[in-house]
Amino acid sequence: MSQTLQTQPAPSAPAKIATGGVKKGRNEGAKVITANHLFSGGVVYWTEDGSWTEDLSEAIIVEGDAALVELARAKADEANSVGPYLMDVSEQAAPAGRARLRETIRHDGPTIHPQFARRVVGA
Amino acid sequence: MYFYDDIDRAMVKDRVAEFRGQVGRRISGALTEDEFKPLRLMNGLYLQLHAYMLRVAVPYGTLNPNQLRVLASVARDYDKGYAHVSTRQNFQYNWPKLQDVPDILDRLADAEMHAIQTSGNCIRNTTTDAFAGAAADEVEDPRITCEVIRQWSTFHPEFTFLPRKFKIAVSATEHDRAAIQVHDIGLQLVRNAQGEPGYKVLVGGGQGRTPMIGEWVRDFLPQAELLSYLEAILRVYNLRGRRDNLYKARIKILVSEMGLDAFRDAVEEEFAHFRALGPGGSVDLPAAQRQQIAAFFTPPDFEALSADSLAFERAKADDAAFAAWVRTNVHAHKQPGYASATITLKADGIAPGDITDVQLEAVADIAEHYGMSDIRTTHEQNMVLPHVKLDDLYAVWKALAEDELATANHGLISDIIACPGLDYCNLANTRSIPVANRIQERFTNLERQATIGELKIKISGCINACGHHHVGHIGILGVDKKGEEFYQLTLGGSADQHTSIGEIVGRGLSTDQVVDAVERVVELYLSLRTSEDERFIDAYRRLGAQPFKEALYEQAA
Ligand code: SF4
């Protein structure tokens, strides 16, 4: 492996990250790791104990380098998820930032067909 | 319609078994997602915002009642009770689970359906006129050509990894109902001076972020030479098309970068090579085989009927709602005493193109009883019963109405094409379906819609233009502005034989403004049209964009 590849990015330089869809974002602010579940395709969030939950309030909120570390862990869990990425959240763990609407729709279900709204167990 | 032979059956079943193995290996961890993704896409399985999405091919939009019932059973057993007609005349399911997909595909295979080549950079489902076999002025049934293309292009090893996806459409009438001018290849069946059938060939049309109208590369291609010529076009594209930039990879960019003449010369050179390989060329279909395929599309046993039906005329006179539906949704048929009927999947508040399991079964029953067991899907996200006796139309309408399938709005302002948008699609900027629903709500009065007349609204949730907004009389494109939904209006697009790309008429409008803006455009049109016969698109072409621009923006501020 070359030297260049081994060099870690300086912590002060926010890493460019995928934020889902086709958009790119910067790793700044509070994040939750989200993905689709391998079997159902349903929206899931990464928890502190290294598993996935459908309940956003149970997700681990991470920032900065810690977010990238957790993202790497989540990505390693290919057996359960597809395409983990970091999404912006508010302090109350609600979808935030540019992709707020997208993540709100992922969380709640389509805004049409209200009968298909996502029911989070225990929510 | 075409029925599978043993080879088709074995091929499709083998493919399902292969995919079952691939799904199993993904679940066991033997395949990574990076390895699995291209395999699932080759089997029509996408991953969208909330779930997987399975796209089922409906070759040139032709289905029989048994297939509809199987589609209904999949909706019921594996999805949320509905399916969705796409703008490629295919069906989509929005909620299948990964481990169920092999079983779904098995069930579809038993009914001679599959999801092969509904995704990926290959030749996709060839689309055509939903009135094929019924239209009075067609040269021949265009589905014969579509089926020839289907057999040639399915699993074609040379064209499995094209620079980008590739779409072909066929029209057999002067009136283009298949939008052939905005396809990678558009074929129009024509006859030459000697009365021989052949094709006018268009290349390089398309929508997406760079909309282009196709260019004619051949005024007359003899029917027997079709596959050589298509193969020549695809080969030139495959060799020279750009693979360095996703957004410049469609054939339209190649044609415009090479210039039409150079492109045509390159195609003719390849074509000459094929033709030199032997009588009929190396890939052309022998006449006997073409006849075999054509035999699947011999017209059904029409009864010899009078062109007038007393029962039909009486029902129209007695029932104004039926008469209104006839005016919009019933179309002339080549056979006296018959008509074609459009079933619009555009009832208020429903996602355009959605149809429930119960409705699918109702359409299957109606087609079986009254429609010679023939059903079509349309690129405008509707369905068609191509062959119905005038005598039976009233009964058909009543049966459709029982399942809320008899909305009299075909071609009217509420008959909207809308892509799935941000309610489902991973690539979306904005929602499309709620905008369609709000426009439908605003214009809910069918009499008002009928007064407005033909007006095609088409909505896309991003620049990929799956909702065909470029060719909408009024096109609506969703754009993201700092995380907020905005909508860009285009006016004057059209996808018929007079295809035009709509003009952008100004800045984006907020979600709250967009329906009002559409209404202002419509009201202005009503005040400016010369007569009730002057359609919106005609008035727009006569007047140009300016008055509409003014109407749009003076009050939207
Ligand atoms: S136009 Fe964009 S939002 Fe709509 S379906 Fe296509 S990719 Fe998705």
XYZ file of C-alpha atoms and ligand atoms in Angstrom:
688
model
C 0.000 0.000 0.000
C 1.336 3.410 -0.847
C 2.042 6.098 1.699
C -0.660 8.278 0.264
C -3.342 5.718 0.886
C -2.274 5.246 4.467
C -2.426 8.920 5.257
C -5.523 9.766 7.271
C -7.349 12.983 6.435
C -6.643 15.742 8.898
C -9.510 15.827 11.434
C -10.115 19.493 10.720
C -10.897 18.859 7.032
C -14.474 17.586 6.830
C -14.621 14.440 4.660
C -16.933 14.405 1.676
C -19.571 11.793 2.235
C -22.520 10.355 0.391
C -25.817 11.461 1.835
C -27.979 9.101 -0.090
C -29.517 9.442 -3.504
C -27.146 11.224 -5.801
C -26.229 14.046 -3.502
C -22.975 14.555 -1.706
C -22.604 16.270 1.603
C -19.920 17.299 4.053
C -19.380 15.554 7.295
C -20.407 18.397 9.516
C -22.909 18.353 12.358
C -25.009 15.643 13.966
C -25.520 12.493 11.929
C -27.429 9.270 12.025
C -26.419 6.319 9.897
C -29.235 5.046 7.762
C -29.602 2.284 5.196
C -32.162 -0.038 3.691
C -32.651 -3.425 5.219
C -31.357 -6.218 3.016
C -34.475 -8.395 3.219
C -37.345 -5.916 3.331
C -35.642 -2.948 1.716
C -37.166 -0.935 4.563
C -35.509 2.087 6.114
C -33.297 1.325 9.107
C -30.998 3.272 11.414
C -27.785 2.217 13.121
C -27.784 1.828 16.894
C -25.116 2.095 19.519
C -24.938 -1.670 19.959
C -24.119 -2.182 16.310
C -27.497 -3.323 15.037
C -30.261 -1.771 12.963
C -33.567 -0.355 14.143
C -36.621 0.987 12.331
C -37.051 3.534 15.103
C -35.114 6.715 14.481
C -35.267 7.639 18.162
C -33.178 4.576 18.952
C -30.422 5.523 16.517
C -26.981 6.564 17.662
C -26.178 10.208 16.905
C -22.592 10.771 15.879
C -20.423 13.644 14.722
C -17.144 14.245 12.952
C -14.615 11.433 12.837
C -16.763 9.316 15.128
C -19.426 9.403 12.418
C -16.981 8.042 9.871
C -15.872 5.307 12.238
C -19.477 4.246 12.870
C -20.252 4.448 9.175
C -17.384 2.078 8.459
C -18.752 -0.344 11.076
C -22.244 -0.114 9.616
C -20.932 -0.686 6.102
C -19.221 -3.838 7.296
C -22.623 -5.239 8.245
C -23.497 -6.272 4.702
C -25.531 -9.215 5.976
C -28.354 -6.939 7.078
C -28.187 -3.684 5.196
C -27.709 -2.054 1.834
C -25.974 1.247 1.208
C -25.424 2.826 4.654
C -24.806 6.571 4.609
C -24.829 9.522 6.964
C -27.947 11.647 7.225
C -28.204 15.028 8.920
C -30.312 15.187 12.050
C -31.347 17.893 14.469
C -30.552 17.756 18.156
C -33.868 15.979 18.622
C -32.753 13.350 16.086
C -35.261 14.538 13.475
C -34.207 14.607 9.799
C -32.505 17.929 9.079
C -30.438 19.764 6.493
C -30.780 19.688 2.739
C -32.150 16.190 2.606
C -34.711 16.809 5.326
C -37.729 16.183 3.107
C -36.216 13.073 1.567
C -35.325 11.644 4.954
C -38.698 12.599 6.401
C -40.405 10.705 3.578
C -38.057 7.755 4.090
C -38.930 7.833 7.752
C -42.688 8.307 7.467
C -43.427 6.538 4.195
C -44.860 7.985 0.968
C -46.903 11.147 1.437
C -49.540 9.596 -0.804
C -51.203 6.300 0.059
C -51.455 7.230 3.766
C -52.517 3.660 4.399
C -48.950 2.608 3.593
C -47.338 4.977 6.068
C -44.538 3.369 7.954
C -45.540 1.972 11.307
C -42.619 1.925 13.658
C -43.026 -0.755 16.281
C -43.217 0.871 19.694
C -43.394 4.385 18.281
C -50.661 -12.112 -28.941
C -47.359 -13.912 -28.794
C -47.189 -17.118 -26.746
C -44.021 -18.653 -25.393
C -42.552 -21.681 -27.086
C -40.540 -24.286 -25.202
C -37.321 -22.336 -25.668
C -38.814 -19.132 -24.231
C -40.275 -21.045 -21.325
C -37.010 -22.811 -20.529
C -35.016 -19.584 -20.859
C -37.227 -17.642 -18.480
C -37.446 -20.481 -15.955
C -33.662 -20.943 -16.046
C -33.225 -17.272 -15.433
C -35.514 -17.394 -12.392
C -33.584 -20.366 -11.006
C -30.326 -18.520 -11.584
C -31.622 -15.435 -9.785
C -32.935 -17.571 -6.935
C -29.384 -18.806 -6.482
C -27.997 -15.272 -6.616
C -30.471 -14.034 -3.994
C -29.567 -16.996 -1.810
C -25.884 -16.206 -2.126
C -26.453 -12.542 -1.299
C -28.373 -13.529 1.820
C -25.753 -16.096 2.838
C -23.009 -13.518 2.388
C -21.344 -15.262 -0.541
C -22.053 -12.208 -2.685
C -21.413 -8.626 -1.594
C -23.913 -5.905 -2.446
C -21.515 -4.552 -5.052
C -21.496 -7.944 -6.723
C -25.206 -8.491 -6.325
C -26.510 -5.097 -7.419
C -25.841 -5.508 -11.158
C -27.370 -8.985 -11.000
C -30.559 -7.820 -9.353
C -30.820 -4.882 -11.750
C -30.574 -7.284 -14.676
C -33.665 -8.894 -13.187
C -35.558 -5.640 -12.834
C -35.031 -5.296 -9.093
C -34.211 -1.774 -7.912
C -33.851 -0.462 -4.392
C -35.883 2.683 -3.836
C -36.473 4.913 -0.830
C -38.637 2.567 1.215
C -38.291 -0.817 -0.375
C -37.241 -2.820 -3.395
C -39.050 -2.072 -6.638
C -39.640 -4.818 -9.177
C -40.275 -3.803 -12.768
C -42.080 -6.428 -14.818
C -41.791 -6.308 -18.586
C -44.992 -6.056 -20.576
C -43.740 -6.463 -24.139
C -45.232 -3.612 -26.172
C -47.956 -3.280 -23.565
C -49.969 -6.360 -24.512
C -51.533 -8.568 -21.832
C -54.184 -11.251 -21.552
C -56.670 -11.711 -18.685
C -54.705 -14.540 -17.120
C -51.630 -12.335 -16.939
C -53.633 -9.543 -15.321
C -54.915 -11.974 -12.709
C -51.378 -13.125 -11.990
C -50.236 -9.510 -11.695
C -53.149 -8.968 -9.291
C -52.167 -12.013 -7.235
C -48.605 -10.747 -6.928
C -49.923 -7.360 -5.785
C -52.054 -9.079 -3.173
C -49.678 -11.778 -1.956
C -46.343 -9.990 -2.112
C -47.045 -6.280 -2.271
C -49.531 -3.847 -0.776
C -52.448 -4.662 -3.003
C -51.596 -2.516 -5.975
C -49.320 -2.282 -8.976
C -48.244 0.627 -11.134
C -48.203 1.142 -14.913
C -44.990 2.822 -16.028
C -44.308 5.067 -19.013
C -42.619 2.099 -20.760
C -45.909 0.218 -20.634
C -44.453 -2.013 -17.905
C -45.760 -2.873 -14.454
C -43.965 -1.958 -11.248
C -44.337 -3.221 -7.701
C -43.209 -0.868 -4.971
C -42.921 -3.140 -1.957
C -41.570 -6.631 -2.688
C -39.220 -8.276 -0.237
C -35.912 -9.581 -1.512
C -36.438 -13.175 -0.509
C -39.904 -13.207 -2.165
C -38.692 -11.989 -5.540
C -37.675 -15.414 -6.917
C -41.150 -16.736 -6.039
C -42.753 -13.708 -7.672
C -40.678 -14.264 -10.800
C -41.624 -17.946 -10.835
C -45.282 -17.042 -10.680
C -44.839 -14.494 -13.451
C -42.914 -17.009 -15.564
C -45.836 -19.436 -15.357
C -47.929 -16.699 -16.962
C -45.236 -15.940 -19.575
C -43.915 -12.786 -17.941
C -40.527 -11.763 -16.593
C -38.470 -8.791 -15.487
C -35.474 -9.296 -17.764
C -33.995 -6.203 -19.421
C -36.234 -3.829 -17.522
C -33.118 -2.208 -16.111
C -29.478 -1.800 -17.012
C -27.669 -0.601 -20.102
C -29.411 -2.879 -22.542
C -32.268 -2.691 -25.021
C -35.402 -2.130 -22.971
C -39.008 -2.987 -23.664
C -40.000 -1.882 -27.157
C -43.118 0.240 -26.906
C -45.868 0.951 -29.368
C -49.345 2.283 -29.995
C -51.829 0.955 -27.443
C -54.378 0.774 -30.276
C -52.204 -1.612 -32.302
C -54.377 -4.017 -34.230
C -57.375 -1.731 -33.859
C -56.301 1.568 -35.435
C -57.944 2.209 -38.765
C -54.971 3.604 -40.604
C -52.121 1.337 -39.530
C -49.840 -0.180 -42.172
C -49.812 -3.427 -40.239
C -49.961 -4.411 -36.598
C -46.819 -2.761 -35.145
C -46.540 -5.509 -32.532
C -45.169 -7.845 -35.193
C -42.164 -5.540 -35.498
C -41.982 -5.175 -31.715
C -41.959 -8.943 -31.253
C -39.251 -9.349 -33.906
C -37.200 -6.763 -32.013
C -37.957 -8.439 -28.692
C -36.680 -11.795 -29.887
C -33.609 -10.236 -31.473
C -32.712 -8.015 -28.532
C -33.424 -10.387 -25.634
C -30.113 -11.666 -24.276
C -28.312 -10.258 -27.328
C -24.743 -10.785 -26.135
C -23.303 -7.843 -28.037
C -25.789 -5.403 -26.554
C -25.850 -6.420 -22.904
C -23.418 -3.694 -21.817
C -24.201 -0.703 -23.966
C -22.917 2.737 -22.950
C -26.405 3.437 -21.601
C -29.949 2.117 -21.689
C -31.574 1.938 -25.099
C -35.204 2.453 -25.978
C -37.017 1.697 -29.214
C -40.581 2.627 -30.120
C -42.668 1.647 -33.121
C -45.648 3.376 -34.709
C -47.639 2.008 -37.616
C -49.778 5.070 -38.156
C -49.196 8.605 -39.296
C -50.686 9.768 -35.998
C -47.905 8.878 -33.589
C -49.202 7.551 -30.294
C -45.897 5.946 -29.323
C -43.741 9.073 -28.977
C -41.257 7.670 -31.489
C -39.454 10.995 -31.927
C -38.167 10.971 -28.361
C -36.695 7.474 -28.428
C -33.161 6.258 -29.096
C -34.621 4.639 -32.196
C -38.082 5.412 -33.533
C -39.553 3.286 -36.278
C -42.517 4.335 -38.342
C -44.087 1.673 -40.513
C -44.792 3.040 -43.980
C -45.347 1.799 -47.506
C -43.204 2.858 -50.445
C -44.473 3.861 -53.861
C -44.720 0.181 -54.788
C -46.898 -0.490 -51.761
C -44.226 -2.510 -49.998
C -44.023 -2.204 -46.219
C -40.921 -0.812 -44.598
C -39.740 1.705 -42.051
C -38.837 5.316 -41.695
C -36.062 5.316 -39.116
C -35.351 7.971 -36.500
C -32.280 7.967 -34.304
C -31.147 10.035 -31.364
C -34.310 11.254 -29.754
C -34.617 11.253 -26.014
C -35.600 13.128 -22.921
C -33.602 13.282 -19.710
C -31.364 16.258 -19.022
C -30.671 16.850 -22.718
C -33.959 16.492 -24.552
C -33.631 15.931 -28.277
C -35.942 15.105 -31.116
C -34.771 12.160 -33.199
C -33.344 12.663 -36.662
C -34.473 10.715 -39.700
C -31.651 8.488 -40.877
C -33.637 6.447 -43.385
C -36.724 7.361 -45.349
C -37.390 3.808 -46.330
C -35.887 0.639 -44.946
C -37.313 -2.529 -46.472
C -39.034 -4.597 -43.816
C -36.807 -7.628 -44.409
C -33.675 -5.604 -43.622
C -34.808 -4.305 -40.247
C -32.548 -6.328 -37.986
C -29.409 -5.702 -40.034
C -30.075 -2.010 -39.850
C -30.853 -1.991 -36.139
C -27.783 -4.096 -35.479
C -25.700 -1.612 -37.477
C -27.017 1.331 -35.448
C -26.450 -0.469 -32.167
C -22.959 -1.512 -33.191
C -21.942 2.035 -34.104
C -23.362 3.200 -30.792
C -21.743 0.419 -28.807
C -18.326 1.111 -30.314
C -18.397 4.886 -30.395
C -20.863 5.937 -27.721
C -19.311 7.681 -24.735
C -18.626 5.655 -21.644
C -16.651 8.355 -19.840
C -19.613 10.465 -18.824
C -22.952 9.070 -17.709
C -24.732 12.177 -18.891
C -23.279 12.001 -22.374
C -23.659 8.290 -22.944
C -27.009 8.127 -24.742
C -27.016 7.719 -28.511
C -28.514 11.210 -28.932
C -25.210 12.691 -27.767
C -23.248 10.482 -30.166
C -25.444 11.534 -33.083
C -25.081 15.195 -32.225
C -21.328 14.959 -31.626
C -20.663 13.003 -34.826
C -23.154 14.977 -36.876
C -26.062 13.288 -38.586
C -24.321 12.628 -41.899
C -21.233 11.057 -40.363
C -23.381 8.959 -38.082
C -25.546 7.820 -40.967
C -22.470 6.949 -43.033
C -21.052 4.872 -40.194
C -24.331 3.019 -39.863
C -24.575 2.424 -43.588
C -21.047 1.040 -43.601
C -21.880 -1.477 -40.877
C -25.147 -2.214 -42.599
C -23.383 -2.949 -45.890
C -21.121 -5.315 -44.008
C -24.082 -7.257 -42.642
C -25.853 -7.301 -45.979
C -22.729 -8.654 -47.639
C -22.757 -11.624 -45.325
C -25.474 -13.381 -47.236
C -28.980 -13.240 -48.589
C -31.035 -11.312 -46.122
C -27.926 -10.374 -44.195
C -26.460 -12.256 -41.301
C -29.031 -11.277 -38.731
C -32.134 -10.628 -40.771
C -35.154 -12.700 -40.052
C -36.045 -15.191 -42.784
C -39.466 -14.439 -44.246
C -40.920 -17.712 -42.993
C -39.986 -16.863 -39.430
C -41.403 -13.406 -39.723
C -44.624 -14.952 -40.923
C -44.640 -17.250 -37.909
C -44.357 -14.254 -35.639
C -46.952 -12.315 -37.627
C -49.377 -15.218 -37.203
C -49.511 -14.481 -33.472
C -51.012 -11.126 -34.320
C -53.680 -12.139 -36.805
C -56.762 -10.110 -36.012
C -59.227 -11.766 -33.654
C -62.487 -13.162 -35.031
C -64.408 -9.944 -35.402
C -68.088 -10.359 -36.106
C -69.516 -8.777 -39.223
C -71.471 -5.949 -37.637
C -73.156 -2.819 -38.794
C -71.163 0.350 -38.208
C -74.070 1.677 -36.164
C -75.342 0.262 -32.947
C -78.806 1.192 -31.839
C -78.133 0.035 -28.267
C -75.027 2.215 -28.119
C -76.805 5.289 -29.474
C -79.709 4.790 -27.090
C -77.396 4.420 -24.065
C -75.587 7.615 -25.000
C -78.867 9.477 -25.324
C -80.176 8.151 -22.009
C -77.088 8.427 -19.866
C -75.115 11.666 -19.986
C -72.251 10.270 -17.905
C -71.800 7.419 -20.355
C -71.949 9.846 -23.270
C -69.208 11.959 -21.637
C -67.006 8.889 -21.205
C -67.592 7.909 -24.826
C -66.519 11.374 -25.955
C -63.169 11.180 -24.191
C -62.330 7.509 -23.702
C -63.728 5.701 -26.738
C -61.851 5.594 -30.020
C -62.734 4.583 -33.561
C -61.889 1.027 -34.584
C -60.964 -0.331 -37.992
C -63.698 -2.957 -37.733
C -67.291 -1.730 -38.178
C -69.327 -2.131 -34.999
C -66.288 -2.115 -32.719
C -64.426 0.508 -30.703
C -61.389 0.781 -28.440
C -61.817 2.023 -24.893
C -59.236 3.695 -22.684
C -59.359 2.925 -18.986
C -57.705 5.916 -17.402
C -55.828 5.145 -14.198
C -56.178 8.772 -13.166
C -59.035 8.977 -10.704
C -58.766 11.902 -8.277
C -56.371 11.320 -5.429
C -54.801 8.186 -6.931
C -51.176 8.036 -8.007
C -51.267 8.194 -11.826
C -50.854 4.655 -13.133
C -51.737 2.854 -9.915
C -54.212 0.008 -10.101
C -55.316 -2.269 -7.273
C -55.458 -6.061 -7.310
C -59.266 -5.930 -7.349
C -59.267 -3.497 -10.260
C -56.796 -5.638 -12.196
C -59.111 -8.608 -11.785
C -62.089 -6.517 -12.819
C -60.297 -5.452 -16.002
C -59.393 -9.103 -16.656
C -63.047 -10.144 -16.301
C -64.302 -7.313 -18.478
C -61.709 -8.054 -21.166
C -62.692 -11.702 -21.104
C -66.418 -11.017 -21.359
C -66.422 -8.080 -23.708
C -62.921 -7.372 -24.961
C -61.710 -10.462 -26.864
C -59.334 -11.126 -23.961
C -56.987 -8.382 -25.116
C -55.669 -5.668 -22.786
C -53.024 -3.016 -23.304
C -51.039 -0.725 -21.093
C -50.183 2.723 -22.465
C -47.130 4.925 -22.076
C -49.513 7.510 -20.670
C -50.012 5.210 -17.675
C -53.459 4.037 -18.676
C -54.930 0.791 -19.976
C -56.877 0.044 -23.129
C -59.461 -2.507 -24.181
C -58.674 -2.460 -27.899
C -61.600 -4.499 -29.216
C -65.053 -3.905 -27.753
C -68.339 -4.175 -29.624
C -70.290 -0.916 -29.679
C -73.240 -3.000 -28.492
C -71.296 -3.909 -25.343
C -69.779 -0.543 -24.516
C -72.494 0.491 -22.069
C -72.097 -2.749 -20.114
C -68.310 -2.306 -20.159
C -68.607 1.247 -18.853
C -70.940 0.185 -16.055
C -68.662 -2.671 -15.068
C -65.649 -0.340 -15.061
C -67.558 2.209 -12.999
C -68.210 -0.386 -10.298
C -64.481 -0.450 -9.663
C -63.871 3.245 -10.155
C -62.255 2.722 -13.514
C -64.618 4.760 -15.646
C -63.337 8.304 -15.177
C -64.137 10.246 -18.351
C -60.845 12.093 -18.581
C -58.656 10.544 -21.263
C -56.490 13.275 -22.798
C -57.889 15.896 -20.425
C -56.072 17.959 -17.848
C -56.435 15.348 -15.093
C -55.021 12.539 -17.276
C -51.549 13.358 -16.025
C -48.321 11.441 -16.475
C -46.363 11.645 -13.224
C -43.217 9.813 -12.302
C -42.984 8.268 -8.809
C -40.936 11.254 -7.608
C -39.750 11.696 -4.068
C -42.519 9.548 -2.653
C -40.639 6.490 -3.922
C -37.656 7.313 -6.099
C -34.104 7.343 -4.851
C -32.994 9.916 -7.401
C -35.817 12.396 -6.953
C -35.521 16.072 -6.124
C -39.196 16.604 -5.458
C -42.492 14.851 -5.266
C -44.547 14.468 -8.442
C -47.641 12.522 -7.474
C -49.001 15.011 -4.918
C -48.681 17.787 -7.499
C -50.654 15.671 -9.965
C -53.273 15.012 -7.305
C -53.580 18.682 -6.445
C -54.043 19.640 -10.095
C -56.673 16.918 -10.408
C -58.382 18.276 -7.332
C -58.351 21.844 -8.644
C -59.865 20.745 -11.947
C -62.053 18.047 -10.456
C -65.145 19.140 -12.384
C -65.212 16.924 -15.480
C -67.358 19.388 -17.400
C -64.751 22.069 -16.864
C -62.090 19.623 -18.012
C -64.095 18.805 -21.116
C -64.463 22.524 -21.841
C -60.683 22.929 -21.622
C -60.266 19.987 -23.982
C -57.072 18.096 -24.754
C -54.316 19.181 -22.424
C -51.451 16.927 -21.454
C -49.676 17.649 -18.194
C -46.534 15.650 -17.493
C -44.579 15.800 -14.260
C -41.043 14.638 -13.434
C -39.489 14.716 -9.980
C -36.013 15.357 -11.401
C -34.163 16.065 -14.618
C -34.139 12.381 -15.585
C -37.566 13.180 -17.020
C -39.242 9.812 -16.430
C -42.498 11.762 -16.262
C -41.884 13.073 -19.825
C -42.251 16.703 -18.768
C -40.291 17.906 -21.819
C -43.117 16.755 -24.074
C -46.018 17.832 -21.895
C -48.258 20.564 -23.264
C -47.611 21.782 -19.752
C -44.507 20.146 -18.313
C -43.610 20.328 -14.660
C -40.088 19.583 -13.516
C -39.239 19.290 -9.843
C -36.057 21.049 -8.755
C -34.391 21.181 -5.392
C -33.548 24.631 -4.071
C -31.625 24.321 -0.849
C -33.730 21.431 0.283
C -37.079 22.956 -0.722
C -39.290 21.651 -3.517
C -39.616 23.960 -6.509
C -41.269 23.350 -9.839
C -40.146 24.582 -13.223
C -42.898 24.890 -15.829
C -42.343 24.177 -19.500
C -44.944 24.948 -22.116
C -45.600 23.755 -25.635
C -44.110 20.277 -25.553
C -45.737 17.463 -27.439
C -44.959 13.816 -28.183
C -47.012 13.076 -31.271
C -46.119 13.339 -34.960
C -45.508 17.043 -34.362
C -43.155 16.466 -31.467
C -41.731 19.506 -29.752
C -39.726 20.073 -26.610
C -41.426 22.401 -24.160
C -39.926 25.812 -23.473
C -38.878 26.776 -19.990
C -40.923 29.848 -19.197
C -39.196 31.280 -16.174
C -38.054 30.685 -12.649
C -39.186 27.810 -10.479
C -42.399 28.039 -8.512
C -42.920 26.947 -4.960
C -45.177 24.043 -4.077
C -47.862 26.524 -3.064
C -47.651 28.423 -6.347
C -47.554 25.665 -8.901
C -51.223 24.682 -9.107
C -52.329 28.326 -9.269
C -49.803 28.866 -12.034
C -51.186 25.973 -14.061
C -54.673 27.343 -13.599
C -53.631 30.792 -14.778
C -52.088 29.308 -17.917
C -55.284 27.384 -18.562
C -57.525 30.394 -17.964
C -55.439 32.496 -20.305
C -55.661 29.824 -22.969
C -59.449 29.709 -22.601
C -59.628 33.459 -23.056
C -57.367 33.463 -26.112
C -58.413 30.425 -28.094
C -60.114 31.117 -31.379
C -62.714 28.412 -30.902
C -63.402 25.341 -28.825
C -61.586 23.347 -31.469
C -58.314 25.141 -30.939
C -56.496 22.932 -28.456
C -54.110 24.331 -25.878
C -51.083 23.207 -27.869
C -52.413 24.806 -31.057
C -53.083 28.087 -29.275
C -49.635 28.007 -27.699
C -48.008 27.450 -31.072
C -50.001 30.291 -32.568
C -49.344 32.763 -29.746
C -45.889 31.800 -28.531
C -44.673 31.793 -24.963
C -44.916 35.476 -24.127
C -48.556 35.903 -23.092
C -48.348 32.731 -21.031
C -45.164 33.898 -19.367
C -46.836 37.116 -18.373
C -49.861 35.329 -16.991
C -47.648 32.976 -15.078
C -45.388 35.397 -13.365
C -47.227 38.645 -12.963
C -49.249 37.260 -10.062
C -46.930 34.543 -8.842
C -44.560 36.989 -7.196
S -37.805 11.607 -13.166
Fe -36.358 11.527 -11.470
S -37.710 11.445 -9.690
Fe -38.945 10.855 -11.401
S -38.791 8.610 -11.436
Fe -37.246 9.458 -12.848
S -35.405 9.511 -11.651
Fe -37.106 9.355 -10.197
